[in-house]
mmCIF file of C-alpha atoms in Angstrom:
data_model
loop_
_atom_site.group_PDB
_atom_site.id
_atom_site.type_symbol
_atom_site.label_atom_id
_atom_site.label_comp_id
_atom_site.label_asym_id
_atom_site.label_seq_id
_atom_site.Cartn_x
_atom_site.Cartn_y
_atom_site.Cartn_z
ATOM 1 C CA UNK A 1 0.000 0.000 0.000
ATOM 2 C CA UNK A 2 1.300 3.267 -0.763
ATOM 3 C CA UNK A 3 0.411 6.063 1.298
ATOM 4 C CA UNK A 4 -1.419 9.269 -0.072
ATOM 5 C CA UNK A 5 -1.392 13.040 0.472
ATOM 6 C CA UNK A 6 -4.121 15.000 -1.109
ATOM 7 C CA UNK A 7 -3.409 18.666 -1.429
ATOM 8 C CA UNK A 8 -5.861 20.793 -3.526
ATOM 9 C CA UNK A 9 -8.536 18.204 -3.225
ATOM 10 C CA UNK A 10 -11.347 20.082 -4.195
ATOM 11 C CA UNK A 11 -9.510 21.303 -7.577
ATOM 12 C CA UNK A 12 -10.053 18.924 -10.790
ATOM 13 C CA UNK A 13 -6.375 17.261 -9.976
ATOM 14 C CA UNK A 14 -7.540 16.715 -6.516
ATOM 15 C CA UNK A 15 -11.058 15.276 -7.500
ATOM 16 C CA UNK A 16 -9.630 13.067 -10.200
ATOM 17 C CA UNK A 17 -6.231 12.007 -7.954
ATOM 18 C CA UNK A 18 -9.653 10.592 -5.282
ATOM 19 C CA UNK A 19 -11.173 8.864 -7.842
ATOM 20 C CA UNK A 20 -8.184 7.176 -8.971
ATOM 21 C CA UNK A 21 -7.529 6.141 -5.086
ATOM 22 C CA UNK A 22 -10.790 4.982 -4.848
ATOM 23 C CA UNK A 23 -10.497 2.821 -7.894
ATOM 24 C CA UNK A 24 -6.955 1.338 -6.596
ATOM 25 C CA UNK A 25 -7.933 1.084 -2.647
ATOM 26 C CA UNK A 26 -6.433 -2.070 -2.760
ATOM 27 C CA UNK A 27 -2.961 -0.432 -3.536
ATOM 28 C CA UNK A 28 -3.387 3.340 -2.617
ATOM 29 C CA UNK A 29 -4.458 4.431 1.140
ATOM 30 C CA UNK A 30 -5.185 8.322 1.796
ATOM 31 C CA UNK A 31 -3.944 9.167 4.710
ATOM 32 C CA UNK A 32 -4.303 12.519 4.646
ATOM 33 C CA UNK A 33 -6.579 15.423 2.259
ATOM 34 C CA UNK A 34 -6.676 19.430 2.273
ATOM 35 C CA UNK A 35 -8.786 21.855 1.010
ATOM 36 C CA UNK A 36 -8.658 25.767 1.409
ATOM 37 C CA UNK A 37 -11.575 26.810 1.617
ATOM 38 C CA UNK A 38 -14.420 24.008 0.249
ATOM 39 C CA UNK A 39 -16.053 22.595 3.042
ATOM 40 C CA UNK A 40 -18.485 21.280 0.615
ATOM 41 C CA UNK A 41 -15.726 18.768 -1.359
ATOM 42 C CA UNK A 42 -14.513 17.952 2.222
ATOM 43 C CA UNK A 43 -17.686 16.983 3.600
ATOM 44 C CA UNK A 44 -17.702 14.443 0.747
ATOM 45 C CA UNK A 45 -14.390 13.061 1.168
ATOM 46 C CA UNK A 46 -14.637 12.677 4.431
ATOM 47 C CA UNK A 47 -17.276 10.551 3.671
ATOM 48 C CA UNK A 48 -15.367 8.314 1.388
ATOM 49 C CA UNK A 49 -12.150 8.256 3.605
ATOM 50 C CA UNK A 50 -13.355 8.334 6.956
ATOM 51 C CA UNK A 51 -10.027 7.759 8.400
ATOM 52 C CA UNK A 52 -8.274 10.267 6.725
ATOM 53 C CA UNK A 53 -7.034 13.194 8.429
ATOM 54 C CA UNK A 54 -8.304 16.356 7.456
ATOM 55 C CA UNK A 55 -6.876 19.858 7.311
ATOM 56 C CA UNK A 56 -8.371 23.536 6.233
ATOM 57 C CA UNK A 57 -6.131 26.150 4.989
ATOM 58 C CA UNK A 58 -8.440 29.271 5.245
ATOM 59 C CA UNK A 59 -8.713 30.611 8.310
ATOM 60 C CA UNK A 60 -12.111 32.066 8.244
ATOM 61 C CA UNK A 61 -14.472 29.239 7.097
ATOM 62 C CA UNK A 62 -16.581 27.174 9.423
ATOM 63 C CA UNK A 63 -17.127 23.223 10.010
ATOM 64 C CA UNK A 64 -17.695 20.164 12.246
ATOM 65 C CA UNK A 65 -16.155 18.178 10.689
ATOM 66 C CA UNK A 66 -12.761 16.612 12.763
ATOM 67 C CA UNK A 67 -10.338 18.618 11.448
ATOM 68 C CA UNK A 68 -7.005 17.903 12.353
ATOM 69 C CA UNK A 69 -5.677 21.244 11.531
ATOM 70 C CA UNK A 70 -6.546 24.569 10.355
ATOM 71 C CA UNK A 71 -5.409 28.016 8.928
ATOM 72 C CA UNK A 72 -1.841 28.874 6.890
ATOM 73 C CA UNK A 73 1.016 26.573 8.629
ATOM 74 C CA UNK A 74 -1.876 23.248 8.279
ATOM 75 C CA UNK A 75 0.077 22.418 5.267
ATOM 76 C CA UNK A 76 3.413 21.925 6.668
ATOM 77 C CA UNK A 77 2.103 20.519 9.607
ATOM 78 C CA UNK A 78 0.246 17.931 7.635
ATOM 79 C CA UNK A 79 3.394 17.234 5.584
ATOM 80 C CA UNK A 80 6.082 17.402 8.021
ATOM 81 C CA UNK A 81 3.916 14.794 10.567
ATOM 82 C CA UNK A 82 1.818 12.366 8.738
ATOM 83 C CA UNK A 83 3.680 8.965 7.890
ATOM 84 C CA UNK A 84 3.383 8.577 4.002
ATOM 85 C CA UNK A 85 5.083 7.769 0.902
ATOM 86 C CA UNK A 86 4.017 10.486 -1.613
ATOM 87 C CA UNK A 87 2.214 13.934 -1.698
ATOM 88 C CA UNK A 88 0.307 14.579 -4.624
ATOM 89 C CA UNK A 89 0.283 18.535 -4.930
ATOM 90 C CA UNK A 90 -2.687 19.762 -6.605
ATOM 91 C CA UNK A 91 -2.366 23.186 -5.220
ATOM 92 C CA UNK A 92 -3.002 25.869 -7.788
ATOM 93 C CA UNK A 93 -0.495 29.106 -8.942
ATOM 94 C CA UNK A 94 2.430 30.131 -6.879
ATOM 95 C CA UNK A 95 1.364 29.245 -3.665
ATOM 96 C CA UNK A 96 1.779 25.317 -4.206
ATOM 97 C CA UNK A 97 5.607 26.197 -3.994
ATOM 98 C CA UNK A 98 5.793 25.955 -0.257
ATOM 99 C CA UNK A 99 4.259 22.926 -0.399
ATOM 100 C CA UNK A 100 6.401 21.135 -2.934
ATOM 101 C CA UNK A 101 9.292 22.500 -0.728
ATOM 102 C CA UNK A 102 8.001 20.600 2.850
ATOM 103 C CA UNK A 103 7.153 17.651 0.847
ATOM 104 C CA UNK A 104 10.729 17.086 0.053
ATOM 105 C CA UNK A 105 12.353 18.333 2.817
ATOM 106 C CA UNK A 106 9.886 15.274 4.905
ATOM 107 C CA UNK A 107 11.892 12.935 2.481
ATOM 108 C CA UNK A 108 8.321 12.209 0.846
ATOM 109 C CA UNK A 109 7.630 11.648 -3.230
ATOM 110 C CA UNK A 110 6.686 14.233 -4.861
ATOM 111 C CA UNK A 111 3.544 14.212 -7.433
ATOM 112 C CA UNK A 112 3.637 17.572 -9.152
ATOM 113 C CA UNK A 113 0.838 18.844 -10.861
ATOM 114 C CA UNK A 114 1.804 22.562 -9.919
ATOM 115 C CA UNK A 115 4.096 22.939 -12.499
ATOM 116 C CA UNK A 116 5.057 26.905 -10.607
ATOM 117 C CA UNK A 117 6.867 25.130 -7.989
ATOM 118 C CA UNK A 118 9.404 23.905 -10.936
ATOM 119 C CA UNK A 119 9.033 27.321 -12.587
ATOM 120 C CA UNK A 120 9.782 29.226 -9.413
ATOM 121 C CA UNK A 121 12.351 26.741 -8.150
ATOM 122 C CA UNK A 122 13.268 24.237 -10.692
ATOM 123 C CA UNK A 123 17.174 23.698 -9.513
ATOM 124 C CA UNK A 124 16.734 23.858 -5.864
ATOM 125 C CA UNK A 125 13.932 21.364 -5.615
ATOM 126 C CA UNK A 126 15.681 19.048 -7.487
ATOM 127 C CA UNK A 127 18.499 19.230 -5.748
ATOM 128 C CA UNK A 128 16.458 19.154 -2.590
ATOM 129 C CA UNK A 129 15.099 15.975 -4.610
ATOM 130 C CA UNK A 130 18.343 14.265 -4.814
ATOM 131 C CA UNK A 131 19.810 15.054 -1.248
ATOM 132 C CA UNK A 132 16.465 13.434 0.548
ATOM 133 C CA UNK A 133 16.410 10.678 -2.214
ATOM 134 C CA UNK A 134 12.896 11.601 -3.158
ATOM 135 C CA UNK A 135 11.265 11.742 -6.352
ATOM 136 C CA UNK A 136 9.663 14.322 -8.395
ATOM 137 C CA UNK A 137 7.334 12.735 -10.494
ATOM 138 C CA UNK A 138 4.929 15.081 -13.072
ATOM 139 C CA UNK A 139 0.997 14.879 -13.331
ATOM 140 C CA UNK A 140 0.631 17.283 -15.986
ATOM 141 C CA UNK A 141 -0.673 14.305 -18.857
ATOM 142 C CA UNK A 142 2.274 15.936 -21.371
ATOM 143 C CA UNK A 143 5.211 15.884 -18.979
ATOM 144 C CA UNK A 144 4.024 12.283 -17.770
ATOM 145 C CA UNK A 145 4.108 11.693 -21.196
ATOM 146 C CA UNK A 146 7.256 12.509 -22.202
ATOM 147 C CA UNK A 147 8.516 10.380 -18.186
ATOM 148 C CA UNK A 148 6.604 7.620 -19.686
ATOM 149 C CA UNK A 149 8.809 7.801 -23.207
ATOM 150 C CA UNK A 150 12.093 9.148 -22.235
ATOM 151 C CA UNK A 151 12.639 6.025 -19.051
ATOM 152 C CA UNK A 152 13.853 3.373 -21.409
ATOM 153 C CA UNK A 153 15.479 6.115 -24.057
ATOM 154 C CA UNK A 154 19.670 6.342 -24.614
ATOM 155 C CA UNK A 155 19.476 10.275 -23.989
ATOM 156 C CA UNK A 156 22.099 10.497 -26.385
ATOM 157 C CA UNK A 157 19.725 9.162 -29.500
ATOM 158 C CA UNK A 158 16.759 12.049 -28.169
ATOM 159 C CA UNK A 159 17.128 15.469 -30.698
ATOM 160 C CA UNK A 160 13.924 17.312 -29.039
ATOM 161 C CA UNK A 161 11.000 16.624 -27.052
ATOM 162 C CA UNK A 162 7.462 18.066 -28.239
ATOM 163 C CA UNK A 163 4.973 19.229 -26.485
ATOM 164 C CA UNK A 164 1.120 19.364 -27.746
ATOM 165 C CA UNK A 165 -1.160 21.834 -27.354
ATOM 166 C CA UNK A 166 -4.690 22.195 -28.037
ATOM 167 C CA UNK A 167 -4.850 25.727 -29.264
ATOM 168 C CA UNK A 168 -7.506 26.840 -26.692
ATOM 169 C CA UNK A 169 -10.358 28.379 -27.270
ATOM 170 C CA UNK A 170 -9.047 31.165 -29.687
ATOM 171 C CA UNK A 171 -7.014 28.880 -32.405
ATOM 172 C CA UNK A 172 -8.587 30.535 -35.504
ATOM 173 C CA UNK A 173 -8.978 34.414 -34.026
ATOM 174 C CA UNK A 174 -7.154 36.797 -35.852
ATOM 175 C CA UNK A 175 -5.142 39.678 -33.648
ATOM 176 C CA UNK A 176 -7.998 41.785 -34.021
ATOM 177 C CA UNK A 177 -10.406 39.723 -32.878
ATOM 178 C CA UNK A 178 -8.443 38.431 -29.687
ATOM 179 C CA UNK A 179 -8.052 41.933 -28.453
ATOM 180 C CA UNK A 180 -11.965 42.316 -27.785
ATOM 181 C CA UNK A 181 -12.366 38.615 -25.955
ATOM 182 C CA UNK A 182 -14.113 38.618 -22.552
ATOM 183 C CA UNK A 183 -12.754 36.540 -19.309
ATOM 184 C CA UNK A 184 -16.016 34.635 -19.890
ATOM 185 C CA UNK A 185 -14.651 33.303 -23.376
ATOM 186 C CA UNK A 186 -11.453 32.678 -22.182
ATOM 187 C CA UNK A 187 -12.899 30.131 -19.956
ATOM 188 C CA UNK A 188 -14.111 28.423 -22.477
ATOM 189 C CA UNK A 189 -11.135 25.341 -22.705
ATOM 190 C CA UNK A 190 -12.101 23.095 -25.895
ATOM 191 C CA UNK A 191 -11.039 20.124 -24.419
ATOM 192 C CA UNK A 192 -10.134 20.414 -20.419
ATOM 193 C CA UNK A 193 -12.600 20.994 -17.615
ATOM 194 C CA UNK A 194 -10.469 23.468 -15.383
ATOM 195 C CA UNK A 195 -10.445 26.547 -13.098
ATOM 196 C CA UNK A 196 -10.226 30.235 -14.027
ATOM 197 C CA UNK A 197 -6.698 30.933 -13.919
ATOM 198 C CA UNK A 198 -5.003 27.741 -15.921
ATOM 199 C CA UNK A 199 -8.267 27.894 -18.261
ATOM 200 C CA UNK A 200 -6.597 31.569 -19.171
ATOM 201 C CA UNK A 201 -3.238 30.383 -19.270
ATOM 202 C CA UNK A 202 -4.354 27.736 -22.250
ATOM 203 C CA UNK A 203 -5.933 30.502 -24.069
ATOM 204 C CA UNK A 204 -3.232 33.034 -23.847
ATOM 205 C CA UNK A 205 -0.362 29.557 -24.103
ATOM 206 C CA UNK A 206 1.125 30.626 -21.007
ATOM 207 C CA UNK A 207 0.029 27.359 -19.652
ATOM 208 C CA UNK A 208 2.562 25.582 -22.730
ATOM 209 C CA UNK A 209 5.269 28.539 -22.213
ATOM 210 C CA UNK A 210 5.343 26.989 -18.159
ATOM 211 C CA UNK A 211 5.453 23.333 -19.358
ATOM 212 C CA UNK A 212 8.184 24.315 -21.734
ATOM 213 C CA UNK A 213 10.381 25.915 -18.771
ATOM 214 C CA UNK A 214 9.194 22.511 -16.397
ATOM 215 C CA UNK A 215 10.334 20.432 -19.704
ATOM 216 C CA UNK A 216 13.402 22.291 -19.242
ATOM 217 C CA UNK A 217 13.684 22.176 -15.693
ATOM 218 C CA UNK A 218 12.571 17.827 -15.521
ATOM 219 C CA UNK A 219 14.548 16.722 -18.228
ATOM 220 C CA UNK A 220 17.682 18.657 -18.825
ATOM 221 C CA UNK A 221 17.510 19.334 -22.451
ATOM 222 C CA UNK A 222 17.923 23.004 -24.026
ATOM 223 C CA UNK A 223 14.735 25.201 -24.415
ATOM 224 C CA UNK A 224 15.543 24.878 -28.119
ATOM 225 C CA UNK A 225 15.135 21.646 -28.266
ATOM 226 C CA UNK A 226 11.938 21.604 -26.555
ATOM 227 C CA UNK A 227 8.877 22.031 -29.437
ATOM 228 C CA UNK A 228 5.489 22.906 -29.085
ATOM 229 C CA UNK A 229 2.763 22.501 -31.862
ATOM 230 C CA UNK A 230 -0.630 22.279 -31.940
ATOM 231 C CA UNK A 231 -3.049 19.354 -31.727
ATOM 232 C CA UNK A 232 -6.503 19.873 -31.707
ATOM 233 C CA UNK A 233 -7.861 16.516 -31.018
ATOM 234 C CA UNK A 234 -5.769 16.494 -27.586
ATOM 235 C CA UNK A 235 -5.006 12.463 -28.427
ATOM 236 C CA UNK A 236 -1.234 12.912 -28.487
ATOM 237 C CA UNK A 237 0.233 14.146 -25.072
ATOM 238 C CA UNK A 238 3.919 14.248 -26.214
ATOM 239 C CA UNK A 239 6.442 12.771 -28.197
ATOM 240 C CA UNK A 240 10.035 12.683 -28.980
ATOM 241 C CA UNK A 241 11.812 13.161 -31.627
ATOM 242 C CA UNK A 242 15.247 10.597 -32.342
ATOM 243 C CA UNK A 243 18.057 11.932 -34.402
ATOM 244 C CA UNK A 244 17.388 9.478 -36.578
ATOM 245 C CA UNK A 245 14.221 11.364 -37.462
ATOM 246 C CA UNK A 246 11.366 9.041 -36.160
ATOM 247 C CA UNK A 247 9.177 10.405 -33.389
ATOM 248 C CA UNK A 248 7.676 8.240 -30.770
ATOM 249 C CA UNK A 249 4.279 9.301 -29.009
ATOM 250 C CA UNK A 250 2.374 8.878 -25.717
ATOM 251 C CA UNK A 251 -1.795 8.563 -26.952
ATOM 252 C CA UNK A 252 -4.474 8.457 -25.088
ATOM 253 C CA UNK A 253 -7.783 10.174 -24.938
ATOM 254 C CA UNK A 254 -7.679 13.098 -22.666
ATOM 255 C CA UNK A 255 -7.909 11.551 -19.365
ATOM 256 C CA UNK A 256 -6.068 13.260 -15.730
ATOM 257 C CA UNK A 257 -7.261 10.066 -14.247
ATOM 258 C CA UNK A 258 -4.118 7.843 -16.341
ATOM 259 C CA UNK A 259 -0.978 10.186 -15.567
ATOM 260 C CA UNK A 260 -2.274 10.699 -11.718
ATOM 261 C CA UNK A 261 -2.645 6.837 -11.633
ATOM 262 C CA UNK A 262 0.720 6.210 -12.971
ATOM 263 C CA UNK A 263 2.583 8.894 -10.778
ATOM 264 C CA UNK A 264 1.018 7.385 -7.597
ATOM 265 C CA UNK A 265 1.734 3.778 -8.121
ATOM 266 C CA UNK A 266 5.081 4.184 -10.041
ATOM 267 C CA UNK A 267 7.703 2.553 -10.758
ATOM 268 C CA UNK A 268 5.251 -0.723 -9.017
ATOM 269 C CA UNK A 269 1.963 0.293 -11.763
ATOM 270 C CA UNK A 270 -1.162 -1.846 -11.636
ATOM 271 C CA UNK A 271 -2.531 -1.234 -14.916
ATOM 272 C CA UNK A 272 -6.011 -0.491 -13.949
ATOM 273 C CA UNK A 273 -8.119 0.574 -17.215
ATOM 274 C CA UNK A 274 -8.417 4.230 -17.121
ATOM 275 C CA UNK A 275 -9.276 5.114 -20.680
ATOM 276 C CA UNK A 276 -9.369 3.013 -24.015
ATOM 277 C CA UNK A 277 -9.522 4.099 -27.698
ATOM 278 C CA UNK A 278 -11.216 1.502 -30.060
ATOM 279 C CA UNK A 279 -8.535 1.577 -33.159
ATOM 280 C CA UNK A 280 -11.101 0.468 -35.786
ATOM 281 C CA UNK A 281 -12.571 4.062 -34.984
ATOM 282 C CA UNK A 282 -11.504 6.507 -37.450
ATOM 283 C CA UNK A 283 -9.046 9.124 -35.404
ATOM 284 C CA UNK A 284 -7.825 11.971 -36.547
ATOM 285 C CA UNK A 285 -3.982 13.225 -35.898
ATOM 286 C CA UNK A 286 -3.116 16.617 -36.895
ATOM 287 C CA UNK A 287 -0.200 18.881 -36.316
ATOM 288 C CA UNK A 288 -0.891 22.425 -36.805
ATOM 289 C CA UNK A 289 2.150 25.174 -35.814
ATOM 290 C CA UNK A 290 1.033 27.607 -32.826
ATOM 291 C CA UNK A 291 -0.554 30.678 -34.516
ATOM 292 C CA UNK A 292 1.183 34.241 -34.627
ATOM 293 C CA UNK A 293 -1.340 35.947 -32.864
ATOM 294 C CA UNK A 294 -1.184 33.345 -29.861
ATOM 295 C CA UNK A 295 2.788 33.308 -29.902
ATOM 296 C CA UNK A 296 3.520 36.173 -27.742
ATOM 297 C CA UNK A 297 3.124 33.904 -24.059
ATOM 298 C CA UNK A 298 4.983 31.008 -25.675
ATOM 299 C CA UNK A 299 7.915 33.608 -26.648
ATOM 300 C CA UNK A 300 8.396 34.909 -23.648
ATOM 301 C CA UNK A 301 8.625 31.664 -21.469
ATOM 302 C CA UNK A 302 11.509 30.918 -24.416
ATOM 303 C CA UNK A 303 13.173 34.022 -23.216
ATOM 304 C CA UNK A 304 12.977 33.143 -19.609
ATOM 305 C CA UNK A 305 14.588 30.228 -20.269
ATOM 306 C CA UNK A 306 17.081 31.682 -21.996
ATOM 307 C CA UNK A 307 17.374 34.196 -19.489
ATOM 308 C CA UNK A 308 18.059 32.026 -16.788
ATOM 309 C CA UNK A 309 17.949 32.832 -13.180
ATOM 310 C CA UNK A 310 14.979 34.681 -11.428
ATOM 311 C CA UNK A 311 13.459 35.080 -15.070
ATOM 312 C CA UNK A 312 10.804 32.026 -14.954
ATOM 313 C CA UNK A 313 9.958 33.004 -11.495
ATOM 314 C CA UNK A 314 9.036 36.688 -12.938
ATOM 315 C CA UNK A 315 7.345 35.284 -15.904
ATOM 316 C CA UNK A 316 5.437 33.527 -13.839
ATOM 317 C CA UNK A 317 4.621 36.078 -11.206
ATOM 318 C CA UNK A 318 3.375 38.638 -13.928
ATOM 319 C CA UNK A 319 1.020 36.088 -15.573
ATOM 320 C CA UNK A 320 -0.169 35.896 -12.472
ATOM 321 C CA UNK A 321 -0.863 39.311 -11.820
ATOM 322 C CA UNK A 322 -1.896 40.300 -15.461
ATOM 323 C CA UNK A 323 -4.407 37.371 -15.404
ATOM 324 C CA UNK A 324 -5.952 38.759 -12.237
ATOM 325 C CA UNK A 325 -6.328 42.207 -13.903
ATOM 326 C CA UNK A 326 -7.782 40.687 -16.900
ATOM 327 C CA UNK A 327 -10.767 38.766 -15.088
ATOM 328 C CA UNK A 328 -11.357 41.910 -12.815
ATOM 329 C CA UNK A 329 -11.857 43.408 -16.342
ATOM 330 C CA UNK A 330 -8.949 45.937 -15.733
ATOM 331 C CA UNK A 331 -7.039 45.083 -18.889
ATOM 332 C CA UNK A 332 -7.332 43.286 -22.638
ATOM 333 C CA UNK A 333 -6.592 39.884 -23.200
ATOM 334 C CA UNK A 334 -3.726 40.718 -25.604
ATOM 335 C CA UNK A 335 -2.425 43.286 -22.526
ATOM 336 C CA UNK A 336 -1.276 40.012 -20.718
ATOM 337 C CA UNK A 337 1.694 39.924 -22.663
ATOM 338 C CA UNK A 338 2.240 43.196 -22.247
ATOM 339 C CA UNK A 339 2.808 42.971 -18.300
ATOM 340 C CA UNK A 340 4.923 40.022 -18.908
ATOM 341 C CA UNK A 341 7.071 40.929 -21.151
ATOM 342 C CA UNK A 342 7.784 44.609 -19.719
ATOM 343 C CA UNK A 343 8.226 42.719 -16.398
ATOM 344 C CA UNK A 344 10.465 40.449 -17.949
ATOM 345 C CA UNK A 345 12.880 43.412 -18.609
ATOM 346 C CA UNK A 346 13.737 44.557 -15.262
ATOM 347 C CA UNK A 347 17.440 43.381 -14.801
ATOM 348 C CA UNK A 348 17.818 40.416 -11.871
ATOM 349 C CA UNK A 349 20.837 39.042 -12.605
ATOM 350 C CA UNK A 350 22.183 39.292 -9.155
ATOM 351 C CA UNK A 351 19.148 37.450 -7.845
ATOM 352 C CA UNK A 352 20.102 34.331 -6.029
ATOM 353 C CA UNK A 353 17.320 31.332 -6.008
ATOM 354 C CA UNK A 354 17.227 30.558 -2.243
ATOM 355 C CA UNK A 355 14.409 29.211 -0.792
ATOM 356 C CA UNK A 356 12.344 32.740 1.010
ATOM 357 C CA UNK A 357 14.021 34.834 -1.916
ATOM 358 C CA UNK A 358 11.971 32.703 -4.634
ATOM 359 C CA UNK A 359 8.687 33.681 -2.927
ATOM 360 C CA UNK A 360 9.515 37.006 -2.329
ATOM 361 C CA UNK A 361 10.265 38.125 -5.321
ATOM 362 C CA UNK A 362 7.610 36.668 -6.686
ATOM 363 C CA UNK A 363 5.144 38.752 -4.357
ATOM 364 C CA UNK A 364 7.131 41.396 -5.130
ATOM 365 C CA UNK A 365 6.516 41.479 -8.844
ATOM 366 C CA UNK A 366 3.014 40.459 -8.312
ATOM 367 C CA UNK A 367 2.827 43.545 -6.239
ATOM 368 C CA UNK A 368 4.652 45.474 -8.419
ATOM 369 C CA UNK A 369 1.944 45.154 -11.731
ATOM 370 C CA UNK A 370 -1.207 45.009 -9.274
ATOM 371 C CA UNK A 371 -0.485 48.660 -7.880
ATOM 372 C CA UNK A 372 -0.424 50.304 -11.312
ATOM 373 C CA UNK A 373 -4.632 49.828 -11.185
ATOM 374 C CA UNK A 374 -5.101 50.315 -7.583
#
């Protein structure tokens, strides 16, 4: 039995990563779930895992339910003093980072689906990863994908991995057209059921730009050799590309329940049917390259990467902030990039990516854009 953390339960990670330990009880045991704020989701899990404990983040929401902790240092405390073997972190944004952190630092495995902690933090977690002899493993379906491909690879045969994206909602909209689109379009995610703020990021690509600087950050490969095109049907997850020229690629239908499965039970995997795809169905695989007007996001995580140092934490601190501006209606869609890439500029090449540094600056910068439409 391997033991289970829940963080971010009530998110669509955290919802699918219960499901999946429901379906696998006989291998998977939750010892422990958090929510922030949703009572409501709690309620329910409680119901299914009656002997898990239970902890509340916010500090100003009311329940009977037996919680064993409450308010901003639950999470550590859960971390740092419940016995078990891996910590799925479904946190959303920037503040999953801390968590990430305390989950290593307790010698516990790491299942990442906020890919900001890597962004933020990428060398010092691993390294954090290596001293404890932990693992990081991804939950994001395209960097599981790529996991799932490159573990029986000679590194030295790999040219470039490729990442897939599904274009969003806004694939076909010309310049023009994206500079009038509403926070209620941008929603609006073809393929994924998912919250506000990541359903943004996959209609602006700065969801791909931060799986491009994880890529980097995971598998050690240069940001130029880390692709992205576009796949509407969402079938193909990843693939990489030999320098003999064949590609190899991880399908499935579009699923969270089969890369949260795998990441929990790896490297011992029950193969418990998640999803299937009847062959003699006729599929369609195309390729399309990301469209100019939806390049600027994708750019800029490019030139973070390039950048190096505090860069990726500041690209992802404005997106942050610019996102927030654009669902209170303050600014355009297209003004996202904007903030980002002016943010971008400021020069940090003294910065030094220690633990408390990586957060702060990351407020700061947040800060920084939010004041300007105080």
């Amino acid at each position: 039995m391997r033991r289970v953390i829940i963080l971010g339960s009530s998110g669509t990670i955290g919802q699918n990563a219960l499901r999946v330990c429901l379906r696998c009880k006989d291998a998977l045991e939750v010892v422990s779930v958090h929510v922030h704020s949703s009572i409501d989701k709690l309620a329910s899990v409680h119901a299914d895992f009656p002997n898990a404990r239970l902890i509340v983040s916010a500090d100003d929401v009311h329940t009977d339910l037996p919680l064993y902790a409450r308010g901003a240092d639950a999470i550590r405390s859960l971390i740092m003093e419940t016995d078990a073997d891996i910590v799925l972190n479904g946190i959303s944004g920037s503040a999953g980072y801390y968590a990430s952190f305390w989950t290593l630092e307790s010698g516990k495995d790491l299942a990442l689906a906020n890919k900001e902690s890597l962004v933020m933090a990428g060398p010092l977690l691993q390294k954090l990863a290596k001293e404890k002899q932990c693992r990081i493993l991804p939950v994001d379906s395209e960097h599981w994908a790529l996991f799932s491909l490159l573990k029986n690879e000679n590194p030295d045969l790999i040219s470039d991995l490729v990442l897939t994206a599904s274009g969003g909602p806004f694939f076909h909209y010309s310049q023009e057209q994206l500079r009038t689109v509403t926070p209620e379009e941008a929603v609006r995610h073809p393929t994924w059921a998912m919250g506000a703020k990541i359903s943004i990021d996959s209609a602006t690509l700065a969801n791909k730009g931060l799986e491009v600087i994880e890529a980097w950050q995971l598998f050690n490969l240069p940001p130029k050799n880390i692709k992205v095109v576009v796949h509407r049907q969402s079938l193909v997850h990843a693939m990489i590309r030999m320098k003999d020229g064949a590609f190899h690629a991880h399908i499935s239908r579009p699923d969270m329940q089969l890369s949260i499965q795998d990441a929990l039970l790896y490297p011992d995997m029950q193969h418990v049917p998640v999803c299937d795809m009847n062959l003699e169905q006729s599929w369609q695989f195309g390729f399309d390259p990301v469209p100019q007007a939806l390049r600027p996001m994708l750019d800029l995580a490019y030139q973070a990467c390039q950048a190096g140092g505090a860069a990726p934490v500041v690209y992802n601190a404005a997106n942050e902030a610019a996102v927030q501006l654009f669902r209170e209606k303050k600014i355009g869609f297209l003004d996202i990039g904007v903030h980002v890439g002016r943010a971008l500029q400021y020069n940090i090449d003294n910065y030094q990516q220690e633990r408390d540094a990586v957060f702060g600056l990351h407020q700061d910068v947040y800060a920084r854009i939010m004041k300007n439409f105080e």
